[in-house]
mmCIF file of C-alpha atoms in Angstrom:
data_model
loop_
_atom_site.group_PDB
_atom_site.id
_atom_site.type_symbol
_atom_site.label_atom_id
_atom_site.label_comp_id
_atom_site.label_asym_id
_atom_site.label_seq_id
_atom_site.Cartn_x
_atom_site.Cartn_y
_atom_site.Cartn_z
ATOM 1 C CA MET A 1 63.972 96.463 96.273
ATOM 2 C CA LYS A 2 62.875 92.841 96.300
ATOM 3 C CA LYS A 3 61.230 91.645 99.531
ATOM 4 C CA ASN A 4 61.037 87.993 100.517
ATOM 5 C CA ASN A 5 59.554 86.189 103.500
ATOM 6 C CA GLY A 6 61.181 87.308 106.721
ATOM 7 C CA LYS A 7 62.049 90.626 105.175
ATOM 8 C CA ARG A 8 65.055 89.038 103.481
ATOM 9 C CA CYS A 9 66.595 91.434 101.017
ATOM 10 C CA SER A 10 69.892 92.444 99.547
ATOM 11 C CA PHE A 11 71.498 95.514 98.112
ATOM 12 C CA LEU A 12 74.556 96.612 96.225
ATOM 13 C CA LEU A 13 76.350 99.774 97.211
ATOM 14 C CA VAL A 14 78.692 101.393 94.742
ATOM 15 C CA ALA A 15 80.765 104.300 96.059
ATOM 16 C CA ALA A 16 82.181 106.352 93.196
ATOM 17 C CA MET A 17 84.985 108.875 93.528
ATOM 18 C CA LEU A 18 87.251 110.573 91.023
ATOM 19 C CA LEU A 19 90.874 109.544 91.261
ATOM 20 C CA GLY A 20 91.957 112.998 90.132
ATOM 21 C CA MET A 21 90.334 116.253 89.217
ATOM 22 C CA LEU A 22 92.649 117.797 86.657
ATOM 23 C CA PRO A 23 93.841 116.407 83.307
ATOM 24 C CA MET A 24 97.544 115.795 83.012
ATOM 25 C CA THR A 25 99.707 114.671 80.132
ATOM 26 C CA ALA A 26 103.140 113.197 79.750
ATOM 27 C CA PHE A 27 104.475 116.531 78.573
ATOM 28 C CA ALA A 28 103.182 118.610 81.440
ATOM 29 C CA ASP A 29 105.658 120.993 83.032
ATOM 30 C CA THR A 30 106.249 118.938 86.181
ATOM 31 C CA PRO A 31 109.326 117.644 88.042
ATOM 32 C CA GLU A 32 108.698 114.248 86.392
ATOM 33 C CA GLN A 33 109.313 115.618 82.924
ATOM 34 C CA ASN A 34 113.037 114.880 82.743
ATOM 35 C CA VAL A 35 113.179 111.895 85.095
ATOM 36 C CA LEU A 36 113.686 108.485 83.493
ATOM 37 C CA TYR A 37 112.925 105.084 84.993
ATOM 38 C CA GLN A 38 114.258 101.735 83.873
ATOM 39 C CA GLY A 39 111.664 99.151 82.936
ATOM 40 C CA TYR A 40 112.833 95.571 82.641
ATOM 41 C CA LYS A 41 111.743 91.964 82.364
ATOM 42 C CA GLU A 42 112.591 89.135 84.742
ATOM 43 C CA PRO A 43 111.846 85.399 84.707
ATOM 44 C CA ILE A 44 108.788 84.162 86.591
ATOM 45 C CA ASP A 45 107.838 80.584 87.430
ATOM 46 C CA LEU A 46 104.600 78.965 86.267
ATOM 47 C CA TRP A 47 103.224 75.486 86.726
ATOM 48 C CA ASP A 48 104.324 74.349 83.240
ATOM 49 C CA GLY A 49 108.029 74.865 83.858
ATOM 50 C CA GLU A 50 108.471 76.899 80.659
ATOM 51 C CA VAL A 51 110.326 80.222 80.406
ATOM 52 C CA HIS A 52 108.029 83.178 81.110
ATOM 53 C CA TYR A 53 108.618 86.800 82.017
ATOM 54 C CA GLY A 54 107.105 89.436 84.249
ATOM 55 C CA LEU A 55 107.944 93.140 84.292
ATOM 56 C CA ARG A 56 109.117 95.636 86.885
ATOM 57 C CA ILE A 57 109.932 99.344 86.933
ATOM 58 C CA ALA A 58 112.652 101.018 89.007
ATOM 59 C CA ASP A 59 110.279 103.573 90.524
ATOM 60 C CA GLY A 60 109.599 103.194 94.232
ATOM 61 C CA THR A 61 109.055 99.958 96.137
ATOM 62 C CA GLY A 62 106.474 97.285 95.460
ATOM 63 C CA ALA A 63 104.448 95.173 97.861
ATOM 64 C CA ASP A 64 107.169 92.503 97.925
ATOM 65 C CA GLY A 65 109.950 94.972 98.772
ATOM 66 C CA LYS A 66 111.363 94.933 95.240
ATOM 67 C CA ASP A 67 110.818 97.294 92.299
ATOM 68 C CA PRO A 68 107.058 97.566 91.621
ATOM 69 C CA ILE A 69 105.401 95.136 89.230
ATOM 70 C CA VAL A 70 104.215 96.712 85.985
ATOM 71 C CA TYR A 71 102.237 95.415 83.024
ATOM 72 C CA CYS A 72 102.686 95.699 79.279
ATOM 73 C CA TYR A 73 100.164 98.079 77.766
ATOM 74 C CA ASN A 74 100.663 97.222 74.088
ATOM 75 C CA TYR A 75 100.296 93.602 73.006
ATOM 76 C CA GLU A 76 101.696 94.259 69.544
ATOM 77 C CA LYS A 77 105.038 95.590 70.798
ATOM 78 C CA SER A 78 108.065 93.998 72.438
ATOM 79 C CA ARG A 79 108.874 93.744 76.109
ATOM 80 C CA PRO A 80 111.629 95.836 77.660
ATOM 81 C CA THR A 81 115.009 94.181 78.100
ATOM 82 C CA ILE A 82 116.594 92.747 81.243
ATOM 83 C CA LYS A 83 117.815 94.939 84.099
ATOM 84 C CA THR A 84 121.504 93.982 84.088
ATOM 85 C CA PRO A 85 123.662 96.850 82.803
ATOM 86 C CA PRO A 86 125.727 96.086 79.690
ATOM 87 C CA GLN A 87 129.365 95.088 79.733
ATOM 88 C CA TYR A 88 130.169 97.584 77.005
ATOM 89 C CA GLN A 89 128.627 101.051 76.643
ATOM 90 C CA ASP A 90 127.959 100.719 72.927
ATOM 91 C CA GLN A 91 125.808 97.645 73.641
ATOM 92 C CA ASP A 92 123.543 99.339 76.172
ATOM 93 C CA ASP A 93 120.031 98.079 75.425
ATOM 94 C CA ARG A 94 118.359 99.021 78.719
ATOM 95 C CA CYS A 95 114.877 100.522 78.349
ATOM 96 C CA TRP A 96 114.005 103.892 79.859
ATOM 97 C CA TYR A 97 110.603 105.418 80.506
ATOM 98 C CA THR A 98 108.961 108.691 81.470
ATOM 99 C CA HIS A 99 106.252 108.735 84.115
ATOM 100 C CA ILE A 100 102.609 109.894 83.988
ATOM 101 C CA ASP A 101 100.966 109.804 87.408
ATOM 102 C CA HIS A 102 97.410 110.689 86.306
ATOM 103 C CA TYR A 103 96.671 107.819 83.927
ATOM 104 C CA LEU A 104 92.869 108.053 83.975
ATOM 105 C CA GLU A 105 92.863 111.806 83.413
ATOM 106 C CA SER A 106 95.678 111.874 80.862
ATOM 107 C CA GLU A 107 94.991 112.839 77.257
ATOM 108 C CA ASP A 108 98.351 111.512 76.099
ATOM 109 C CA PRO A 109 97.947 109.664 72.757
ATOM 110 C CA PHE A 110 99.849 106.616 74.005
ATOM 111 C CA VAL A 111 97.514 106.366 77.011
ATOM 112 C CA ASN A 112 94.343 106.780 74.932
ATOM 113 C CA VAL A 113 95.357 104.566 72.033
ATOM 114 C CA TYR A 114 92.608 102.002 72.799
ATOM 115 C CA GLY A 115 89.812 104.432 73.657
ATOM 116 C CA GLU A 116 88.296 105.608 76.926
ATOM 117 C CA GLU A 117 86.326 102.479 77.802
ATOM 118 C CA LYS A 118 89.240 100.078 77.390
ATOM 119 C CA LYS A 119 91.454 102.517 79.227
ATOM 120 C CA GLN A 120 89.210 102.267 82.257
ATOM 121 C CA LYS A 121 88.734 98.513 81.983
ATOM 122 C CA ILE A 122 92.509 98.108 82.044
ATOM 123 C CA ALA A 123 92.513 100.079 85.297
ATOM 124 C CA LEU A 124 89.809 97.762 86.650
ATOM 125 C CA ALA A 125 91.850 94.700 85.678
ATOM 126 C CA LEU A 126 94.816 96.009 87.667
ATOM 127 C CA TYR A 127 92.527 96.970 90.533
ATOM 128 C CA ALA A 128 91.047 93.476 90.789
ATOM 129 C CA GLY A 129 94.167 91.578 89.727
ATOM 130 C CA TYR A 130 97.595 91.024 91.205
ATOM 131 C CA PRO A 131 99.094 92.397 93.385
ATOM 132 C CA HIS A 132 96.364 94.795 94.550
ATOM 133 C CA ASP A 133 93.636 92.113 94.624
ATOM 134 C CA ALA A 134 90.911 94.582 95.625
ATOM 135 C CA PHE A 135 88.191 91.916 95.816
ATOM 136 C CA GLY A 136 90.335 89.235 97.448
ATOM 137 C CA LEU A 137 89.767 86.855 94.542
ATOM 138 C CA LYS A 138 93.281 85.416 94.431
ATOM 139 C CA GLY A 139 92.782 83.702 97.779
ATOM 140 C CA GLN A 140 89.953 81.633 96.327
ATOM 141 C CA PHE A 141 92.314 79.827 93.957
ATOM 142 C CA GLN A 142 95.415 77.726 94.473
ATOM 143 C CA ILE A 143 97.809 79.824 92.400
ATOM 144 C CA THR A 144 101.193 81.422 93.075
ATOM 145 C CA ASP A 145 102.003 85.133 92.947
ATOM 146 C CA ASP A 146 103.812 84.611 89.634
ATOM 147 C CA GLU A 147 100.786 82.830 88.171
ATOM 148 C CA ALA A 148 98.492 85.635 89.361
ATOM 149 C CA GLN A 149 100.835 88.193 87.768
ATOM 150 C CA TYR A 150 100.861 86.269 84.488
ATOM 151 C CA THR A 151 97.054 86.021 84.531
ATOM 152 C CA THR A 152 96.634 89.750 85.165
ATOM 153 C CA GLN A 153 98.923 90.512 82.224
ATOM 154 C CA GLU A 154 96.754 88.319 80.001
ATOM 155 C CA LEU A 155 93.657 90.253 81.087
ATOM 156 C CA VAL A 156 95.300 93.504 79.976
ATOM 157 C CA TRP A 157 96.583 92.061 76.694
ATOM 158 C CA ASN A 158 93.256 90.514 75.767
ATOM 159 C CA MET A 159 91.509 93.856 76.207
ATOM 160 C CA THR A 160 94.075 95.800 74.200
ATOM 161 C CA HIS A 161 94.166 93.090 71.524
ATOM 162 C CA GLY A 162 90.382 93.005 71.146
ATOM 163 C CA ARG A 163 89.769 89.429 72.313
ATOM 164 C CA GLU A 164 87.838 89.839 75.558
ATOM 165 C CA GLY A 165 86.029 86.846 76.983
ATOM 166 C CA GLU A 166 86.565 83.786 79.077
ATOM 167 C CA ILE A 167 89.569 81.545 78.512
ATOM 168 C CA GLU A 168 90.209 77.815 78.705
ATOM 169 C CA ALA A 169 92.830 75.941 80.661
ATOM 170 C CA LYS A 170 95.288 75.601 77.788
ATOM 171 C CA TYR A 171 98.888 76.362 77.018
ATOM 172 C CA SER A 172 100.397 78.133 80.034
ATOM 173 C CA PHE A 173 97.079 78.391 81.885
ATOM 174 C CA SER A 174 96.338 75.766 84.505
ATOM 175 C CA PRO A 175 92.689 75.128 85.454
ATOM 176 C CA GLU A 176 93.185 77.267 88.560
ATOM 177 C CA MET A 177 94.717 80.154 86.601
ATOM 178 C CA ALA A 178 91.905 80.030 84.038
ATOM 179 C CA ALA A 179 89.308 79.979 86.824
ATOM 180 C CA TYR A 180 90.967 83.015 88.425
ATOM 181 C CA TYR A 181 91.020 84.843 85.060
ATOM 182 C CA ASN A 182 87.357 84.057 84.374
ATOM 183 C CA LYS A 183 86.329 85.103 87.890
ATOM 184 C CA ILE A 184 87.853 88.563 87.413
ATOM 185 C CA TYR A 185 86.464 88.868 83.905
ATOM 186 C CA ASN A 186 82.900 87.829 84.789
ATOM 187 C CA ASP A 187 82.608 89.599 88.143
ATOM 188 C CA VAL A 188 84.416 92.845 87.355
ATOM 189 C CA LEU A 189 84.999 93.433 83.639
ATOM 190 C CA LYS A 190 82.302 91.725 81.580
ATOM 191 C CA ASP A 191 79.410 94.076 82.289
ATOM 192 C CA PHE A 192 81.425 97.274 82.622
ATOM 193 C CA GLN A 193 80.094 100.107 80.478
ATOM 194 C CA LEU A 194 81.457 103.593 80.288
ATOM 195 C CA GLY A 195 79.026 105.756 82.216
ATOM 196 C CA ASP A 196 79.037 109.355 83.280
ATOM 197 C CA PRO A 197 82.221 110.912 81.812
ATOM 198 C CA ASP A 198 82.577 112.951 85.015
ATOM 199 C CA HIS A 199 83.155 109.711 86.926
ATOM 200 C CA LEU A 200 86.217 108.282 85.249
ATOM 201 C CA PHE A 201 86.752 105.346 87.555
ATOM 202 C CA GLU A 202 84.449 103.915 90.187
ATOM 203 C CA TYR A 203 85.844 102.048 93.150
ATOM 204 C CA GLY A 204 84.955 101.209 96.718
ATOM 205 C CA TRP A 205 82.336 98.637 95.744
ATOM 206 C CA PHE A 206 80.451 97.114 98.651
ATOM 207 C CA PHE A 207 77.879 94.311 98.649
ATOM 208 C CA MET A 208 75.638 93.229 101.508
ATOM 209 C CA ASP A 209 72.823 90.712 101.711
ATOM 210 C CA GLY A 210 71.001 88.922 104.479
ATOM 211 C CA ASP A 211 68.065 88.794 106.850
ATOM 212 C CA TYR A 212 67.623 92.153 108.619
ATOM 213 C CA GLN A 213 64.521 91.252 110.622
ATOM 214 C CA MET A 214 64.966 91.422 114.402
ATOM 215 C CA LYS A 215 63.533 88.324 116.073
ATOM 216 C CA GLN A 216 63.249 87.564 119.786
ATOM 217 C CA ASN A 217 65.414 84.834 121.321
ATOM 218 C CA PRO A 218 64.230 82.515 124.116
ATOM 219 C CA ASP A 219 66.269 84.535 126.639
ATOM 220 C CA GLY A 220 64.411 87.723 125.713
ATOM 221 C CA SER A 221 67.156 89.280 123.612
ATOM 222 C CA TRP A 222 66.694 90.208 119.952
ATOM 223 C CA GLN A 223 68.827 89.609 116.869
ATOM 224 C CA THR A 224 68.834 89.669 113.097
ATOM 225 C CA GLY A 225 69.670 86.770 110.804
ATOM 226 C CA LYS A 226 72.989 86.375 109.036
ATOM 227 C CA MET A 227 74.216 89.435 107.131
ATOM 228 C CA ASN A 228 77.008 88.908 104.564
ATOM 229 C CA THR A 229 79.444 91.601 103.439
ATOM 230 C CA ARG A 230 81.316 91.356 100.144
ATOM 231 C CA GLY A 231 83.148 93.618 97.726
ATOM 232 C CA VAL A 232 86.306 95.709 97.736
ATOM 233 C CA ARG A 233 88.471 95.144 100.793
ATOM 234 C CA GLY A 234 87.641 97.715 103.398
ATOM 235 C CA LYS A 235 86.228 98.323 106.847
ATOM 236 C CA LEU A 236 82.601 98.563 107.913
ATOM 237 C CA ARG A 237 81.973 100.441 111.165
ATOM 238 C CA PHE A 238 78.866 101.373 113.147
ATOM 239 C CA PRO A 239 79.404 104.859 114.655
ATOM 240 C CA SER A 240 76.192 105.216 116.675
ATOM 241 C CA LEU A 241 74.289 102.080 117.613
ATOM 242 C CA PRO A 242 71.113 102.272 119.732
ATOM 243 C CA GLU A 243 71.638 101.677 123.433
ATOM 244 C CA GLY A 244 71.891 97.980 124.200
ATOM 245 C CA MET A 245 72.633 96.950 120.595
ATOM 246 C CA GLU A 246 75.811 95.190 119.470
ATOM 247 C CA VAL A 247 77.323 94.094 116.167
ATOM 248 C CA ARG A 248 78.602 90.529 116.396
ATOM 249 C CA LYS A 249 80.510 88.255 114.043
ATOM 250 C CA TRP A 250 78.371 85.401 112.791
ATOM 251 C CA ASN A 251 80.690 82.465 113.462
ATOM 252 C CA THR A 252 82.293 83.606 116.711
ATOM 253 C CA ASN A 253 79.664 85.855 118.367
ATOM 254 C CA ILE A 254 82.480 88.313 119.136
ATOM 255 C CA ASP A 255 81.277 91.853 119.799
ATOM 256 C CA CYS A 256 82.815 94.041 117.079
ATOM 257 C CA SER A 257 80.704 97.145 117.665
ATOM 258 C CA LYS A 258 83.743 99.363 118.312
ATOM 259 C CA ASP A 259 86.290 97.883 115.899
ATOM 260 C CA GLY A 260 83.912 97.167 113.032
ATOM 261 C CA VAL A 261 84.199 94.247 110.610
ATOM 262 C CA ASP A 262 86.289 93.600 107.524
ATOM 263 C CA VAL A 263 84.483 93.331 104.225
ATOM 264 C CA GLY A 264 84.201 89.594 103.683
ATOM 265 C CA ASP A 265 82.984 88.870 107.219
ATOM 266 C CA SER A 266 79.448 87.823 108.128
ATOM 267 C CA LEU A 267 77.683 89.470 111.044
ATOM 268 C CA TYR A 268 74.422 89.957 112.872
ATOM 269 C CA LEU A 269 72.874 92.651 115.061
ATOM 270 C CA TRP A 270 72.045 91.761 118.669
ATOM 271 C CA SER A 271 70.025 93.810 121.143
ATOM 272 C CA ALA A 272 69.263 93.332 124.829
ATOM 273 C CA VAL A 273 65.870 94.970 124.322
ATOM 274 C CA GLN A 274 63.450 95.138 121.444
ATOM 275 C CA PRO A 275 64.758 97.860 119.107
ATOM 276 C CA ASP A 276 62.582 100.552 117.661
ATOM 277 C CA GLU A 277 61.947 99.667 113.997
ATOM 278 C CA LYS A 278 61.973 103.369 113.193
ATOM 279 C CA HIS A 279 65.633 103.626 114.175
ATOM 280 C CA GLN A 280 68.198 104.064 111.383
ATOM 281 C CA ILE A 281 71.481 102.195 111.894
ATOM 282 C CA GLU A 282 74.403 104.375 110.821
ATOM 283 C CA LEU A 283 77.168 102.601 108.891
ATOM 284 C CA GLU A 284 80.524 103.852 107.658
ATOM 285 C CA TYR A 285 82.347 102.024 104.876
ATOM 286 C CA SER A 286 85.956 102.898 104.130
ATOM 287 C CA SER A 287 88.222 101.632 101.352
ATOM 288 C CA GLU A 288 91.640 102.493 100.022
ATOM 289 C CA ARG A 289 92.102 104.999 97.219
ATOM 290 C CA VAL A 290 94.646 104.140 94.559
ATOM 291 C CA LYS A 291 96.567 105.722 91.693
ATOM 292 C CA PHE A 292 97.549 104.403 88.284
ATOM 293 C CA TYR A 293 100.969 105.219 86.859
ATOM 294 C CA PHE A 294 101.649 105.053 83.132
ATOM 295 C CA TYR A 295 105.167 104.778 81.722
ATOM 296 C CA THR A 296 105.869 105.951 78.179
ATOM 297 C CA PHE A 297 108.854 104.349 76.471
ATOM 298 C CA ASP A 298 111.585 106.930 75.894
ATOM 299 C CA HIS A 299 114.621 105.116 74.519
ATOM 300 C CA GLY A 300 116.656 101.912 74.661
ATOM 301 C CA GLY A 301 115.990 98.367 73.688
ATOM 302 C CA TYR A 302 118.611 98.399 70.963
ATOM 303 C CA SER A 303 122.241 99.384 70.548
ATOM 304 C CA ILE A 304 122.662 103.090 71.275
ATOM 305 C CA SER A 305 124.214 103.421 67.822
ATOM 306 C CA ASP A 306 120.861 102.478 66.288
ATOM 307 C CA LYS A 307 119.067 105.799 65.747
ATOM 308 C CA GLU A 308 116.296 104.623 63.446
ATOM 309 C CA VAL A 309 113.189 106.590 64.365
ATOM 310 C CA GLY A 310 110.933 103.735 63.273
ATOM 311 C CA LYS A 311 112.188 101.548 66.104
ATOM 312 C CA LYS A 312 111.629 104.088 68.859
ATOM 313 C CA GLN A 313 108.129 102.860 69.709
ATOM 314 C CA GLN A 314 108.656 99.124 69.185
ATOM 315 C CA ILE A 315 108.951 98.648 72.945
ATOM 316 C CA GLN A 316 105.787 98.389 75.022
ATOM 317 C CA ASN A 317 104.592 101.158 77.288
ATOM 318 C CA LEU A 318 103.855 100.102 80.857
ATOM 319 C CA ILE A 319 101.214 100.615 83.545
ATOM 320 C CA ARG A 320 100.890 99.832 87.238
ATOM 321 C CA LEU A 321 98.722 100.488 90.271
ATOM 322 C CA GLU A 322 100.090 102.442 93.218
ATOM 323 C CA PRO A 323 98.327 101.804 96.566
ATOM 324 C CA GLY A 324 97.157 105.045 98.127
ATOM 325 C CA LYS A 325 97.492 106.416 101.630
ATOM 326 C CA ASP A 326 94.066 108.045 101.547
ATOM 327 C CA ARG A 327 90.773 106.275 102.172
ATOM 328 C CA LEU A 328 87.350 106.823 100.711
ATOM 329 C CA TYR A 329 84.641 107.086 103.378
ATOM 330 C CA THR A 330 80.986 106.500 102.607
ATOM 331 C CA HIS A 331 78.189 106.906 105.128
ATOM 332 C CA PHE A 332 74.710 105.450 104.895
ATOM 333 C CA GLU A 333 71.810 104.356 107.086
ATOM 334 C CA LEU A 334 70.130 100.975 107.375
ATOM 335 C CA SER A 335 66.425 100.760 108.247
ATOM 336 C CA LEU A 336 65.543 97.967 110.675
ATOM 337 C CA LYS A 337 61.995 98.063 109.393
ATOM 338 C CA ASP A 338 62.565 97.000 105.791
ATOM 339 C CA GLY A 339 66.328 96.806 105.215
ATOM 340 C CA SER A 340 66.319 99.833 102.948
ATOM 341 C CA ILE A 341 69.268 102.197 102.694
ATOM 342 C CA LYS A 342 69.201 105.966 103.014
ATOM 343 C CA THR A 343 72.224 107.606 101.451
ATOM 344 C CA VAL A 344 74.082 110.087 103.617
ATOM 345 C CA ASN A 345 77.163 110.554 101.440
ATOM 346 C CA GLN A 346 76.003 111.937 98.106
ATOM 347 C CA ASP A 347 79.026 110.487 96.296
ATOM 348 C CA MET A 348 77.590 107.006 96.711
ATOM 349 C CA ASN A 349 75.278 105.425 94.131
ATOM 350 C CA ILE A 350 72.942 102.621 95.179
ATOM 351 C CA GLU A 351 71.783 99.748 93.008
ATOM 352 C CA PHE A 352 69.542 96.981 94.283
ATOM 353 C CA GLN A 353 69.976 93.352 93.295
ATOM 354 C CA GLU A 354 68.324 89.978 93.715
ATOM 355 C CA ASP A 355 69.184 87.844 96.735
ATOM 356 C CA THR A 356 72.337 85.828 96.213
ATOM 357 C CA ALA A 357 73.982 82.885 97.868
ATOM 358 C CA PRO A 358 76.709 83.879 100.311
ATOM 359 C CA GLY A 359 80.020 84.523 98.619
ATOM 360 C CA GLU A 360 78.605 84.653 95.096
ATOM 361 C CA HIS A 361 79.872 88.186 94.622
ATOM 362 C CA GLY A 362 82.194 88.136 97.558
ATOM 363 C CA SER A 363 85.710 88.901 98.434
ATOM 364 C CA LEU A 364 87.917 88.073 101.355
ATOM 365 C CA PRO A 365 89.912 90.640 103.307
ATOM 366 C CA ASP A 366 93.629 90.224 103.831
ATOM 367 C CA GLY A 367 94.434 87.372 106.197
ATOM 368 C CA ILE A 368 90.916 85.885 106.115
ATOM 369 C CA VAL A 369 90.493 82.269 105.025
ATOM 370 C CA MET A 370 87.164 81.262 103.526
ATOM 371 C CA GLU A 371 85.557 78.577 105.702
ATOM 372 C CA THR A 372 82.903 76.091 104.654
ATOM 373 C CA GLU A 373 79.842 76.719 106.781
ATOM 374 C CA GLU A 374 77.937 73.467 106.340
ATOM 375 C CA ASP A 375 76.138 73.968 109.640
ATOM 376 C CA THR A 376 74.651 77.313 108.654
ATOM 377 C CA PRO A 377 71.315 77.726 106.839
ATOM 378 C CA ASP A 378 73.013 79.657 104.050
ATOM 379 C CA GLY A 379 75.108 76.698 102.925
ATOM 380 C CA PRO A 380 78.787 76.232 102.109
ATOM 381 C CA ALA A 381 81.213 78.681 100.627
ATOM 382 C CA PRO A 382 81.194 78.857 96.823
ATOM 383 C CA ASN A 383 83.148 76.360 94.786
ATOM 384 C CA ILE A 384 85.671 77.283 92.144
ATOM 385 C CA PRO A 385 83.729 77.734 88.895
ATOM 386 C CA ASP A 386 83.998 75.232 86.082
ATOM 387 C CA ILE A 387 86.260 76.206 83.232
ATOM 388 C CA PRO A 388 83.998 77.389 80.394
ATOM 389 C CA ASP A 389 84.802 77.267 76.728
ATOM 390 C CA GLY A 390 86.279 80.435 75.342
ATOM 391 C CA PRO A 391 88.803 81.849 72.950
ATOM 392 C CA VAL A 392 92.275 80.389 73.109
ATOM 393 C CA PRO A 393 94.846 83.079 73.892
ATOM 394 C CA ASP A 394 97.468 83.602 71.251
ATOM 395 C CA THR A 395 101.074 83.430 72.400
ATOM 396 C CA PRO A 396 100.375 83.995 76.112
ATOM 397 C CA ASP A 397 103.779 85.549 76.611
ATOM 398 C CA GLY A 398 103.087 88.233 74.017
ATOM 399 C CA PRO A 399 105.027 89.117 70.896
ATOM 400 C CA VAL A 400 108.595 88.058 70.415
ATOM 401 C CA PRO A 401 110.989 91.031 70.305
ATOM 402 C CA ASP A 402 112.451 91.792 66.899
ATOM 403 C CA THR A 403 116.112 91.097 66.433
ATOM 404 C CA PRO A 404 117.935 94.349 65.696
ATOM 405 C CA ASP A 405 119.737 94.613 62.421
#
């Protein structure tokens, strides 16, 4: 760990947990085997005023109270059709899908068509993108929900189409949309490498940096410097503080020792008496577990009289993230002496990093607005990054569906 003057240091905590333990395929003998779900496209509004489409699946309820948002998995294939049922039965072109609820563990050939690493990066794109927004990145940019959805779809398509990298503000991408895309790509996807095959998907990422040294105040009390929390939205609690010690929010001085703080908040430790440097501060970080659902195209998209086998897989398969009800809990201990971390939960991996400016890696929890802290020694909140040069996306809306014969 790097040590600076004033014992200023930083660390990165990565809590890894398997999303599922057993492999499962689309053809497993489960109740889902014979259930079909309609996937469909619907118009969405972007800044350019052109016609664009997003996708939904009639399987449960999404965050906005409608059918859940899904994303095209295969750039080279056509989108599903609209939801409206046909006027005549022989013109029914609705698209129907089967459901795989263990995407990361599935060995289905349609799931694994792009290889294991891209498969997991697609999951990361959905995890960081809209609507889950695990790192709170959307709130840093002035974009609409439809624009965030469109940008997330482009992240998936660019990975499956083999054109990863930053993008420019061109075509349907405004400067804000491109900045949002590049933020997700650079912070979450760019440096991802497939690691231990037993850990198929890592989530619950937590960052913390700051000045951990306890210094005496003029009134005789003691406190640390500013400590910043960043990473996946979650809760940080302090189960057993030393007697007389409190956890306080940096900007408001509110005592949050019992309720904890949201990831994205800044805090400091305060003590009525000089704390023992040998004491280990217990911390508990919790984050939401999620699932990824994959939908394999079954039939539709053309007149039901069209039985050509070659057209069966011309419609894109779909994928979405399902928020979980379970939470991942990780426990660790913070040393007041040197800011080091002792792992308590063995499922957590620790990597140390250089000191960073506040917010450089950060995320904001739901309902939190990033404030500019010009009066603090750590400086203002980060600016939106400049739009770098990069590959121009081809046909941002994806391929145009073939016209049936």
